[in-house]
Coordinates of C-alpha atoms and ligand atoms in Angstrom, one line a residue:
X1 CA -10.4 27.1 68.6
X2 CA -12.1 30.0 68.2
X3 CA -15.3 31.2 66.9
X4 CA -15.0 32.9 63.3
X5 CA -18.0 33.8 60.7
X6 CA -18.0 31.9 57.8
X7 CA -18.8 33.3 54.8
X8 CA -21.7 30.9 55.0
X9 CA -22.9 32.7 58.1
X10 CA -22.2 30.0 60.2
X11 CA -20.4 30.2 63.2
X12 CA -18.8 26.9 63.7
X13 CA -18.6 23.8 61.6
X14 CA -18.1 20.4 62.2
X15 CA -19.2 16.9 61.0
X16 CA -20.9 15.6 64.1
X17 CA -22.8 18.2 67.1
X18 CA -23.3 16.5 69.8
X19 CA -25.6 18.8 72.1
X20 CA -24.9 17.5 75.6
X21 CA -21.7 16.3 77.8
X22 CA -23.6 13.9 80.3
X23 CA -23.7 10.3 79.9
X24 CA -25.0 10.4 76.7
X25 CA -23.1 12.7 74.7
X26 CA -19.6 12.0 75.7
X27 CA -19.6 8.3 74.0
X28 CA -21.8 10.0 71.4
X29 CA -18.5 12.5 70.6
X30 CA -16.1 9.6 71.5
X31 CA -18.0 6.6 69.1
X32 CA -18.1 10.1 66.3
X33 CA -14.6 10.9 66.5
X34 CA -13.1 7.7 66.5
X35 CA -15.4 6.9 63.2
X36 CA -13.6 9.6 61.6
X37 CA -15.8 11.9 62.0
X38 CA -15.0 15.7 63.4
X39 CA -17.0 16.7 66.5
X40 CA -18.2 19.6 68.5
X41 CA -19.6 18.9 71.9
X42 CA -21.8 21.5 72.7
X43 CA -22.6 22.6 76.7
X44 CA -24.6 24.9 78.5
X45 CA -23.0 24.7 81.8
X46 CA -19.6 25.7 82.9
X47 CA -18.2 22.2 82.5
X48 CA -19.0 19.2 81.7
X49 CA -21.3 16.0 82.8
X50 CA -24.5 17.3 83.5
X51 CA -26.5 14.7 85.9
X52 CA -23.9 11.6 85.4
X53 CA -21.6 13.9 86.9
X54 CA -23.0 14.0 90.0
X55 CA -24.3 10.3 89.8
X56 CA -23.8 7.9 92.1
X57 CA -21.5 6.1 89.1
X58 CA -23.8 2.6 89.5
X59 CA -24.3 1.4 86.3
X60 CA -26.8 -1.2 84.7
X61 CA -24.4 -2.8 82.0
X62 CA -24.9 -6.5 80.8
X63 CA -25.9 -8.5 78.2
X64 CA -22.2 -10.9 78.1
X65 CA -19.3 -8.2 79.8
X66 CA -15.8 -9.2 80.7
X67 CA -16.5 -8.1 84.0
X68 CA -19.9 -10.6 84.5
X69 CA -17.7 -13.5 82.7
X70 CA -15.2 -13.0 84.5
X71 CA -17.4 -13.8 87.7
X72 CA -19.5 -16.7 86.0
X73 CA -22.4 -14.9 85.7
X74 CA -24.7 -16.1 82.5
X75 CA -26.1 -12.9 80.3
X76 CA -26.4 -12.5 76.9
X77 CA -28.3 -9.4 74.5
X78 CA -30.9 -11.7 74.0
X79 CA -31.7 -12.3 77.5
X80 CA -31.1 -8.7 77.9
X81 CA -34.1 -7.6 74.8
X82 CA -36.3 -10.5 77.0
X83 CA -36.1 -9.0 79.9
X84 CA -37.0 -5.6 78.9
X85 CA -39.5 -6.6 77.3
X86 CA -41.5 -8.5 79.8
X87 CA -44.7 -7.6 80.0
X88 CA -45.3 -9.5 82.7
X89 CA -42.6 -8.0 85.4
X90 CA -44.4 -5.9 87.8
X91 CA -43.0 -4.3 90.7
X92 CA -44.3 -3.9 94.4
X93 CA -46.5 -1.4 93.7
X94 CA -48.1 -3.0 90.6
X95 CA -45.9 -0.8 87.9
X96 CA -45.5 -2.8 85.2
X97 CA -41.6 -1.9 84.2
X98 CA -41.2 -2.7 81.2
X99 CA -44.1 -3.4 79.3
X100 CA -44.3 -0.4 77.4
X101 CA -40.6 -0.2 76.6
X102 CA -40.0 0.0 72.4
X103 CA -39.2 -3.0 70.9
X104 CA -36.9 -1.9 68.0
X105 CA -35.1 0.7 71.1
X106 CA -34.7 -2.1 73.4
X107 CA -33.1 -5.0 70.7
X108 CA -31.1 -1.7 70.3
X109 CA -30.1 -1.4 73.4
X110 CA -29.7 -4.9 74.3
X111 CA -26.7 -6.3 71.4
X112 CA -24.6 -2.6 72.4
X113 CA -24.6 -2.8 75.8
X114 CA -22.0 -5.1 76.8
X115 CA -19.7 -3.4 74.3
X116 CA -20.9 0.2 75.7
X117 CA -19.4 -1.4 78.7
X118 CA -15.9 -2.5 76.9
X119 CA -15.7 1.1 75.4
X120 CA -16.7 2.6 78.7
X121 CA -13.4 1.0 79.7
X122 CA -11.4 0.8 77.0
X123 CA -11.8 4.9 77.6
X124 CA -10.6 5.3 81.1
X125 CA -13.6 4.5 83.4
X126 CA -12.2 2.1 86.2
X127 CA -15.5 -0.1 87.5
X128 CA -14.8 -1.3 91.4
X129 CA -14.0 -5.0 90.3
X130 CA -16.1 -7.3 92.1
X131 CA -19.2 -9.1 90.6
X132 CA -22.1 -6.8 89.3
X133 CA -25.2 -6.3 91.5
X134 CA -28.6 -5.0 91.7
X135 CA -27.2 -2.3 94.4
X136 CA -28.1 1.2 93.2
X137 CA -29.7 -0.8 90.0
X138 CA -33.2 0.1 88.4
X139 CA -35.2 -1.9 86.2
X140 CA -32.0 -4.0 84.9
X141 CA -34.2 -7.1 84.4
X142 CA -34.6 -9.9 86.5
X143 CA -32.4 -12.3 84.8
X144 CA -28.9 -11.6 85.6
X145 CA -27.0 -8.7 87.9
X146 CA -25.8 -6.2 85.7
X147 CA -25.3 -3.0 87.8
X148 CA -21.6 -2.4 88.2
X149 CA -20.1 1.1 90.2
X150 CA -17.6 3.6 88.8
X151 CA -14.6 3.6 91.1
X152 CA -13.7 7.1 92.1
X153 CA -11.3 8.9 94.5
X154 CA -10.8 12.1 94.7
X155 CA -7.6 14.3 92.8
X156 CA -5.7 12.6 89.9
X157 CA -7.7 14.8 87.0
X158 CA -10.9 13.5 88.6
X159 CA -11.8 16.8 89.8
X160 CA -15.9 16.3 91.1
X161 CA -18.6 19.6 91.6
X162 CA -19.1 17.7 94.1
X163 CA -17.2 14.9 95.3
X164 CA -19.8 11.9 93.5
X165 CA -18.8 8.7 92.3
X166 CA -20.4 9.3 88.5
X167 CA -16.9 12.0 88.6
X168 CA -15.6 8.2 87.6
X169 CA -17.7 7.9 85.0
X170 CA -17.2 11.3 83.1
X171 CA -13.7 12.9 83.6
X172 CA -12.0 10.1 81.8
X173 CA -14.5 10.3 79.4
X174 CA -14.0 13.7 78.7
X175 CA -10.4 13.3 78.9
X176 CA -10.5 10.2 76.0
X177 CA -12.7 12.8 73.8
X178 CA -10.4 15.8 74.1
X179 CA -7.3 13.7 73.4
X180 CA -8.6 12.5 70.3
X181 CA -9.6 15.3 68.8
X182 CA -13.7 16.4 70.5
X183 CA -13.5 20.3 70.5
X184 CA -16.2 22.1 73.7
X185 CA -17.8 24.8 73.1
X186 CA -19.3 25.3 77.0
X187 CA -21.6 28.7 78.2
X188 CA -23.6 28.0 75.1
X189 CA -27.2 26.2 75.0
X190 CA -28.8 24.8 71.6
X191 CA -31.7 26.7 71.6
X192 CA -33.4 26.2 67.8
X193 CA -32.4 23.3 65.3
X194 CA -32.2 24.6 61.5
X195 CA -33.6 21.7 58.8
X196 CA -33.5 23.0 55.3
X197 CA -35.8 22.5 52.9
X198 CA -35.6 19.1 51.3
X199 CA -36.9 18.0 47.2
X200 CA -40.7 18.8 46.5
X201 CA -40.9 21.4 49.5
X202 CA -41.0 18.3 51.8
X203 CA -38.9 18.8 55.1
X204 CA -35.0 18.1 54.4
X205 CA -32.0 17.3 57.0
X206 CA -31.4 18.8 59.9
X207 CA -28.2 20.7 59.0
X208 CA -27.6 22.7 62.6
X209 CA -28.7 25.1 65.2
X210 CA -28.1 28.1 67.2
X211 CA -27.1 28.4 70.3
X212 CA -27.2 31.2 73.1
X213 CA -24.6 32.5 75.3
X214 CA -25.0 30.9 78.6
X215 CA -22.0 32.1 81.3
X216 CA -24.7 32.6 84.0
X217 CA -26.5 29.3 83.1
X218 CA -26.7 29.2 87.1
X219 CA -29.0 31.5 88.3
X220 CA -27.2 34.0 90.9
X221 CA -23.3 31.6 89.4
X222 CA -20.7 33.1 89.0
X223 CA -19.2 34.1 85.4
X224 CA -15.1 32.8 86.6
X225 CA -16.6 29.1 87.0
X226 CA -14.2 28.0 84.1
X227 CA -14.1 23.6 83.3
X228 CA -11.8 21.4 84.8
X229 CA -9.8 21.2 81.9
X230 CA -9.7 23.6 78.7
X231 CA -7.6 22.3 76.0
X232 CA -10.3 21.9 72.9
X233 CA -12.3 24.0 74.2
X234 CA -13.5 26.5 71.7
X235 CA -13.6 30.2 73.4
X236 CA -16.5 32.7 72.9
X237 CA -18.6 35.1 73.7
X238 CA -20.7 35.9 71.1
X239 CA -24.2 36.5 72.2
X240 CA -25.6 34.3 69.4
X241 CA -24.1 31.5 67.2
X242 CA -25.1 29.5 64.6
X243 CA -23.3 26.0 64.3
X244 CA -23.1 23.8 61.0
X245 CA -23.4 19.8 61.1
X246 CA -22.8 18.5 58.1
X247 CA -23.6 14.8 58.7
X248 CA -25.8 15.1 61.9
X249 CA -26.6 16.5 65.1
X250 CA -27.2 14.7 68.6
X251 CA -29.3 15.5 71.1
X252 CA -28.8 14.4 74.6
X253 CA -29.8 17.0 75.9
X254 CA -30.8 15.2 79.8
X255 CA -34.3 15.5 79.4
X256 CA -37.4 17.6 80.5
X257 CA -37.3 17.2 84.4
X258 CA -36.5 20.6 84.9
X259 CA -39.0 22.0 82.5
X260 CA -42.1 22.5 84.6
X261 CA -44.6 22.9 81.9
X262 CA -43.3 20.1 80.1
X263 CA -43.0 17.8 83.0
X264 CA -47.0 18.6 83.8
X265 CA -48.1 17.3 81.1
X266 CA -46.5 13.9 82.6
X267 CA -47.6 14.8 85.9
X268 CA -50.2 17.8 86.4
X269 CA -49.0 17.5 90.1
X270 CA -45.4 18.6 89.3
X271 CA -45.8 22.1 89.8
X272 CA -42.5 24.3 90.4
X273 CA -42.5 23.2 94.3
X274 CA -41.4 19.9 93.4
X275 CA -37.3 20.3 93.1
X276 CA -35.3 18.4 91.1
X277 CA -32.2 16.0 91.1
X278 CA -29.5 17.4 90.3
X279 CA -29.9 21.2 90.6
X280 CA -28.6 23.5 90.3
X281 CA -25.3 22.2 88.8
X282 CA -28.0 20.6 86.2
X283 CA -30.9 22.0 84.4
X284 CA -32.7 19.2 82.2
X285 CA -35.3 21.7 80.7
X286 CA -36.5 20.3 77.8
X287 CA -34.8 22.2 75.8
X288 CA -33.5 19.5 73.1
X289 CA -37.1 18.3 73.4
X290 CA -38.9 21.8 71.7
X291 CA -36.5 22.4 69.8
X292 CA -36.5 18.6 68.0
X293 CA -40.4 18.7 68.2
X294 CA -40.1 22.4 66.5
X295 CA -38.6 20.3 63.7
X296 CA -41.0 17.9 63.1
X297 CA -40.2 15.3 66.0
X298 CA -42.3 13.4 67.8
X299 CA -42.4 12.1 71.5
X300 CA -42.6 8.5 72.4
X301 CA -43.6 5.8 75.1
X302 CA -45.3 8.6 77.3
X303 CA -46.6 5.8 79.7
X304 CA -43.2 5.2 81.1
X305 CA -43.0 8.7 82.7
X306 CA -46.1 7.9 84.9
X307 CA -45.3 4.7 85.4
X308 CA -44.4 4.6 89.5
X309 CA -41.0 3.5 89.3
X310 CA -38.4 3.7 91.4
X311 CA -36.4 6.4 90.6
X312 CA -39.0 8.8 89.0
X313 CA -39.7 10.5 92.0
X314 CA -37.8 10.5 95.3
X315 CA -38.4 11.4 99.0
X316 CA -35.9 13.8 100.2
X317 CA -32.3 13.0 100.8
X318 CA -31.2 16.4 102.7
X319 CA -33.2 18.4 104.9
X320 CA -33.6 21.8 106.0
X321 CA -32.2 23.5 101.6
X322 CA -34.1 23.7 98.5
X323 CA -31.8 21.2 96.6
X324 CA -32.7 18.3 98.7
X325 CA -31.5 14.9 96.8
X326 CA -28.0 15.7 96.4
X327 CA -26.1 16.3 99.5
X328 CA -24.0 18.6 99.0
X329 CA -20.6 19.2 99.8
X330 CA -19.6 22.6 101.2
X331 CA -16.0 22.4 98.9
X332 CA -18.5 22.4 96.2
X333 CA -18.1 25.2 93.4
X334 CA -21.1 25.9 93.5
X335 CA -21.9 25.5 96.5
X336 CA -23.1 29.6 97.1
X337 CA -26.1 28.7 95.0
X338 CA -26.7 24.9 96.7
X339 CA -26.3 27.2 100.2
X340 CA -26.9 24.7 102.6
X341 CA -25.5 20.5 102.9
X342 CA -28.8 19.6 104.7
X343 CA -28.7 16.9 107.3
X344 CA -29.8 13.2 106.5
X345 CA -32.5 11.6 109.3
X346 CA -31.2 8.4 110.7
X347 CA -33.6 7.6 112.3
X348 CA -37.6 8.4 111.3
X349 CA -39.0 8.3 114.5
X350 CA -37.2 11.6 115.2
X351 CA -39.3 13.8 113.3
X352 CA -43.2 14.2 112.0
X353 CA -43.9 15.3 108.2
X354 CA -46.7 17.6 107.5
X355 CA -48.5 19.4 104.6
X356 CA -48.2 23.5 104.4
X357 CA -51.5 23.1 106.1
X358 CA -50.0 21.3 109.7
X359 CA -51.1 18.1 109.1
X360 CA -49.6 14.5 109.6
X361 CA -50.3 12.5 106.1
X362 CA -48.0 9.3 106.5
X363 CA -46.2 6.9 108.4
X364 CA -43.1 8.9 108.3
X365 CA -41.1 5.7 108.6
X366 CA -41.6 4.1 105.0
X367 CA -38.7 4.1 102.8
X368 CA -39.0 5.6 99.0
X369 CA -41.0 3.8 95.9
X370 CA -38.9 0.6 94.6
X371 CA -36.6 0.7 92.2
X372 CA -37.5 -1.4 89.2
X373 CA -37.4 -4.9 88.4
X374 CA -33.4 -6.8 89.0
X375 CA -31.9 -9.2 88.8
X376 CA -33.6 -12.6 90.5
X377 CA -36.4 -10.2 92.0
X378 CA -39.2 -12.7 91.1
X379 CA -38.3 -16.1 91.7
X380 CA -38.7 -18.8 90.0
X381 CA -39.3 -16.4 86.8
X382 CA -40.4 -17.4 83.7
X383 CA -39.8 -15.3 80.8
X384 CA -43.4 -13.1 79.9
X385 CA -45.4 -15.6 82.3
X386 CA -48.1 -13.9 83.7
X387 CA -48.3 -15.7 86.7
X388 CA -44.8 -14.0 87.3
X389 CA -46.5 -11.0 89.4
X390 CA -47.8 -14.1 91.5
X391 CA -43.7 -14.2 92.7
X392 CA -44.0 -10.5 93.9
X393 CA -44.7 -9.4 97.0
X394 CA -47.3 -7.0 96.4
X395 CA -47.4 -4.1 98.8
X396 CA -48.8 -0.9 97.4
X397 CA -49.1 1.6 100.3
X398 CA -45.6 1.3 101.3
X399 CA -44.4 2.9 98.3
X400 CA -46.8 6.1 98.5
X401 CA -45.0 8.5 100.0
X402 CA -44.7 10.8 97.0
X403 CA -48.2 10.6 96.0
X404 CA -49.7 11.2 99.5
X405 CA -47.1 14.2 99.5
X406 CA -48.3 15.6 96.0
X407 CA -51.6 15.0 97.7
X408 CA -54.4 18.2 98.1
X409 CA -55.3 19.6 100.7
X410 CA -57.0 22.0 102.3
X411 CA -54.6 25.6 101.2
X412 CA -54.1 23.8 97.6
X413 CA -56.2 26.2 95.7
X414 CA -57.1 27.1 91.8
X415 CA -55.3 27.2 89.6
X416 CA -52.6 24.2 90.2
X417 CA -54.2 22.9 93.1
X418 CA -50.8 22.6 94.3
X419 CA -50.2 20.5 97.5
X420 CA -47.6 22.7 98.7
X421 CA -44.0 22.1 100.3
X422 CA -44.3 19.4 102.9
X423 CA -42.2 20.4 106.5
X424 CA -40.0 18.3 108.5
X425 CA -41.4 19.5 112.5
X426 CA -39.0 18.3 115.7
X427 CA -38.1 19.4 118.7
X428 CA -34.4 19.8 120.7
X429 CA -34.1 16.4 121.9
X430 CA -34.0 15.4 118.4
X431 CA -31.3 17.2 117.3
X432 CA -29.5 15.9 120.4
X433 CA -30.6 12.5 119.4
X434 CA -29.3 12.2 115.4
X435 CA -26.4 15.2 116.1
X436 CA -27.7 17.0 113.6
X437 CA -26.5 20.6 113.2
X438 CA -28.5 23.3 112.6
X439 CA -27.1 26.4 111.6
X440 CA -26.4 27.9 108.5
X441 CA -24.3 26.4 106.1
X442 CA -25.7 23.4 107.1
X443 CA -29.1 24.5 107.0
X444 CA -30.9 27.3 104.9
X445 CA -33.0 29.7 106.8
X446 CA -33.8 32.0 103.9
X447 CA -37.1 29.8 103.9
X448 CA -35.9 26.3 104.1
X449 CA -35.4 25.9 107.8
X450 CA -37.1 27.6 110.7
X451 CA -37.2 27.6 114.5
X452 CA -39.2 29.1 117.2
X453 CA -39.6 28.4 120.8
X454 CA -43.7 27.6 120.7
X455 CA -45.2 25.3 118.0
X456 CA -47.9 28.4 117.1
X457 CA -44.1 30.6 117.0
X458 CA -42.7 28.1 114.7
X459 CA -46.3 27.9 112.6
X460 CA -46.5 31.3 111.8
X461 CA -42.2 31.8 111.2
X462 CA -42.9 29.2 107.9
X463 CA -42.5 31.7 105.3
X464 CA -41.8 30.1 101.8
X465 CA -42.3 31.1 98.3
X466 CA -44.3 27.3 97.7
X467 CA -46.3 27.9 101.0
X468 CA -49.7 29.1 99.7
X469 CA -50.9 30.5 103.1
X470 CA -49.9 30.8 106.6
X471 CA -49.5 27.9 108.0
X472 CA -52.2 28.4 111.5
X473 CA -50.5 27.5 114.9
X474 CA -53.5 26.0 116.6
X475 CA -53.1 23.5 113.9
X476 CA -49.9 22.1 114.3
X477 CA -50.4 22.3 117.5
X478 CA -53.4 20.0 117.7
X479 CA -51.2 17.6 115.1
X480 CA -48.3 17.4 118.1
X481 CA -50.0 16.9 121.1
X482 CA -52.3 14.2 118.8
X483 CA -48.8 13.0 117.8
X484 CA -47.8 13.0 121.4
X485 CA -51.1 11.1 122.6
X486 CA -50.1 8.6 120.3
X487 CA -46.2 8.1 121.4
X488 CA -47.9 7.5 124.4
X489 CA -50.1 5.2 123.7
X490 CA -47.5 3.3 121.5
X491 CA -49.9 2.9 118.2
X492 CA -50.4 5.0 115.3
X493 CA -54.0 4.9 114.5
X494 CA -53.8 8.0 112.1
X495 CA -51.1 6.3 109.9
X496 CA -49.5 3.5 111.0
X497 CA -46.2 4.4 112.2
X498 CA -45.2 1.3 113.8
X499 CA -45.0 2.1 117.8
X500 CA -44.4 5.9 117.1
X501 CA -41.5 6.5 119.4
X502 CA -40.4 10.0 120.4
X503 CA -42.0 12.6 121.5
X504 CA -41.9 16.7 120.0
X505 CA -41.7 18.4 123.6
X506 CA -38.6 20.1 124.2
X507 CA -38.4 23.7 123.1
X508 CA -37.1 25.1 120.8
X509 CA -39.1 23.3 117.6
X510 CA -37.8 23.5 114.3
X511 CA -39.3 22.7 110.5
X512 CA -37.5 21.9 108.3
X513 CA -37.7 21.6 104.4
X514 CA -38.9 17.9 103.0
X515 CA -40.6 18.1 100.2
X516 CA -40.1 14.9 97.2
X517 CA -37.9 15.7 94.4
X518 CA -38.4 15.0 90.6
X519 CA -35.5 12.8 89.3
X520 CA -35.7 10.9 85.9
X521 CA -37.2 11.5 83.0
X522 CA -38.8 8.6 81.2
X523 CA -40.3 9.8 78.3
X524 CA -38.7 11.5 75.0
X525 CA -38.3 12.4 71.7
X526 CA -39.0 9.4 69.7
X527 CA -36.2 7.4 68.0
X528 CA -35.5 3.9 66.4
X529 CA -33.0 1.7 66.5
X530 CA -30.5 3.3 65.1
X531 CA -31.4 6.4 67.6
X532 CA -32.7 8.3 64.4
X533 CA -35.5 10.6 65.5
X534 CA -38.7 10.1 63.9
X535 CA -41.8 12.8 63.2
X536 CA -45.3 12.3 63.6
X537 CA -45.7 10.6 60.2
X538 CA -43.3 8.0 61.6
X539 CA -40.7 8.9 59.3
X540 CA -36.4 9.7 59.4
X541 CA -35.7 13.6 60.3
X542 CA -32.5 13.0 58.3
X543 CA -29.2 14.2 59.9
X544 CA -30.9 14.0 63.9
X545 CA -30.2 12.1 66.4
X546 CA -30.8 11.6 70.1
X547 CA -29.5 9.4 73.5
X548 CA -30.5 9.5 76.6
X549 CA -32.8 10.8 78.6
X550 CA -34.0 12.9 76.3
X551 CA -34.8 10.0 74.6
X552 CA -38.1 7.9 74.7
X553 CA -39.2 4.4 74.1
X554 CA -36.7 2.6 77.0
X555 CA -38.2 2.7 80.8
X556 CA -34.6 2.4 82.7
X557 CA -33.2 4.4 85.3
X558 CA -29.4 5.5 84.7
X559 CA -27.0 6.0 83.0
X560 CA -26.4 2.8 81.6
X561 CA -29.3 3.3 78.7
X562 CA -27.8 7.0 78.8
X563 CA -24.9 5.1 77.6
X564 CA -25.5 2.6 74.9
X565 CA -27.3 5.2 73.2
X566 CA -25.1 7.8 73.2
X567 CA -22.1 4.6 71.8
X568 CA -24.4 4.0 69.2
X569 CA -25.4 7.5 67.8
X570 CA -22.0 7.9 67.8
X571 CA -21.1 5.1 65.5
X572 CA -24.7 6.0 63.4
X573 CA -24.0 9.9 63.0
X574 CA -19.7 9.4 61.6
X575 CA -21.6 7.5 59.5
X576 CA -24.1 9.8 57.3
X577 CA -23.0 11.2 54.4
X578 CA -21.0 14.7 53.9
X579 CA -23.1 17.8 53.6
X580 CA -21.0 20.3 51.3
Ligands
LIG601 C1 -27.6 13.1 92.0 C2 -27.6 12.2 91.1 C3 -27.5 10.7 91.0 C4 -28.0 9.3 90.1 N1 -26.9 8.5 90.6 C5 -27.1 7.3 89.4 C6 -26.6 6.4 89.7 O1 -25.8 6.2 90.6 N2 -26.7 5.3 88.5 C7 -27.5 5.9 87.4 O2 -27.3 4.6 86.2 N3 -28.0 6.9 87.4 C8 -27.5 7.9 88.2 N4 -28.4 8.9 88.0 C9 -28.7 9.4 87.0 C10 -28.4 10.1 85.6 O3 -27.2 10.6 86.1 C11 -28.5 10.0 84.3 O4 -29.4 8.9 84.3 C12 -27.8 10.4 83.2 O5 -27.1 11.4 83.3 C13 -28.6 11.2 82.4 O6 -27.4 11.4 81.0 P1 -28.2 12.3 80.2 O7 -26.6 12.3 79.2 O8 -29.5 11.5 79.3 O9 -28.4 13.3 80.6 P2 -27.2 14.5 81.2 O10 -26.4 13.2 82.0 O11 -27.7 15.2 82.5 O12 -26.6 15.2 80.9 C14 -27.3 16.4 79.7 C15 -26.1 17.6 79.6 O13 -26.8 18.4 78.6 C16 -26.9 19.8 79.2 N5 -28.1 20.2 78.2 C17 -29.1 20.4 78.5 N6 -30.0 21.4 77.3 C18 -29.1 21.6 76.4 C19 -29.0 22.8 75.7 N7 -29.8 23.3 74.9 N8 -27.8 23.0 75.0 C20 -26.8 22.4 75.3 N9 -26.7 21.4 76.7 C21 -27.6 21.9 76.8 C22 -26.8 19.8 80.6 O14 -26.4 21.3 80.9 C23 -26.1 18.6 80.6 O15 -24.6 18.7 80.9 C24 -28.0 10.2 89.2 C25 -28.7 11.3 88.8 C26 -28.7 12.2 89.8 C27 -29.1 13.5 89.5

């Protein structure tokens, strides 16, 4: 199919147009085409998948799925609904996972959750045949294990941008969508929605949107990057186009984590120094939210974004690379953008973490913030009983790494008082103990990894766009000397690291990027139970739907909620009246 201008000035025309091809967009497209609609998926990237294709493929879906029944796990939509609206559940850090969930949105999720699981199976997604568990889970509810694990192996039409299990969800859905007749417009980004005037001058339906050609959506990407599958692709190189959606537009654009000013509305600390999981393959730049807000949409459930939930902020996984949440593979087609794989830490005793000033701030061995409440985490459990909190092992200090890392320091200056980067400092003995490879492409010496023969030279060598001022050699030397003395004493009197083990003594010395990452969007456009977008006066915006991380009112990590909302959107969008 080739894009062509039509007499009414629309360049492309379909009943339902889905914006975004990730965990929410593909189910929406498939359900809409199954419902008899003609469907186009518009995707800003060169290939489909968004964050979902990079994901671990763990999917929280319960409510009485065939696999839950097979393994004798009792669950039902009512139990899912009760779980995910239970105000009394708190995490070990005191965060109330479900308190601010929108009840209508949760009821819709609960009622469609098991159906979505069966829908995924019917459209080619395979899950490992074992009982659902809590592995990879986040905020799935206390009453039953609900996490399923997508099965993926390389090859067999399942090519991945980064050999990630989420490919086992996305590629089968993509193949199914294409087979069923869904068209794909890749390398085009929705820039604004078009809403017609209603009767008596009030705003009417959303009838389409404008797109901009984005052959270079990833800064520095080669325009030769092509989608893995091409059947059904709409080919065009027009700089802009206007698309007509006769029934509905579905916004499935993945949230707002990559838009710095948008994410700072929720948390002012999230200045540009904080990178985003999923970049540089996929940018969740709030374009869906902003376009919908420009035609009157409201945001919703905003508290959820600032709750201290497990997956919202993450510690780094790979050191010495800017994109330090996902461990990028050398064979990834976008590796030239990523530049370095980074390396993982086996034993956090092997290093210290310092802020941009060169000072420690935390016990390096403490882990990530906890994932949310999952099956049997609170035992005994009585729904909505305030005493549930007494059965949580309350431990707020354990989960404050990201907050300590974002704390102001001597170099935090106006206007934003940014915390600056976090650096892992270690010596040659640590490199040997860990078996790290410290040459490119394992590390990125262009601002994210430094080596020097003295600590003073190391401090002076650290040059990075987010480092406000040069680290002072004397400060880093004093930090390391103090840490080494605490190793001698076997006690970290500053931050309580249990029995600090290794001195940092043997040159060369190293500094590796170790700044935390922002991960999930938990707040977005206000939707109702049908996933219709709601305006600032509480009314439905006709013809506009939203699903996934761009939708608000639902505090849960990941693909289960996104796929389920996509499923709902597809059904509802196909059932809309068809505009002339
Ligand atoms: C590394 C990683 C691992 C993860 N692991 C898991 C896991 O194991 N389990 C789990 O449940 N969750 C996981 N997640 C989270 C999960 O991937 C996301 O919650 C989910 O993919 C969000 O679905 P979505 O459809 O809202 O957005 P996405 O899947 O990100 O899709 C959004 C798409 O919209 C496109 N887009 C954005 N704006 C526009 C526009 N204006 N025009 C056109 N297209 C646009 C984007 O390019 C993208 O392709 C992981 C995330 C990451 C980054």
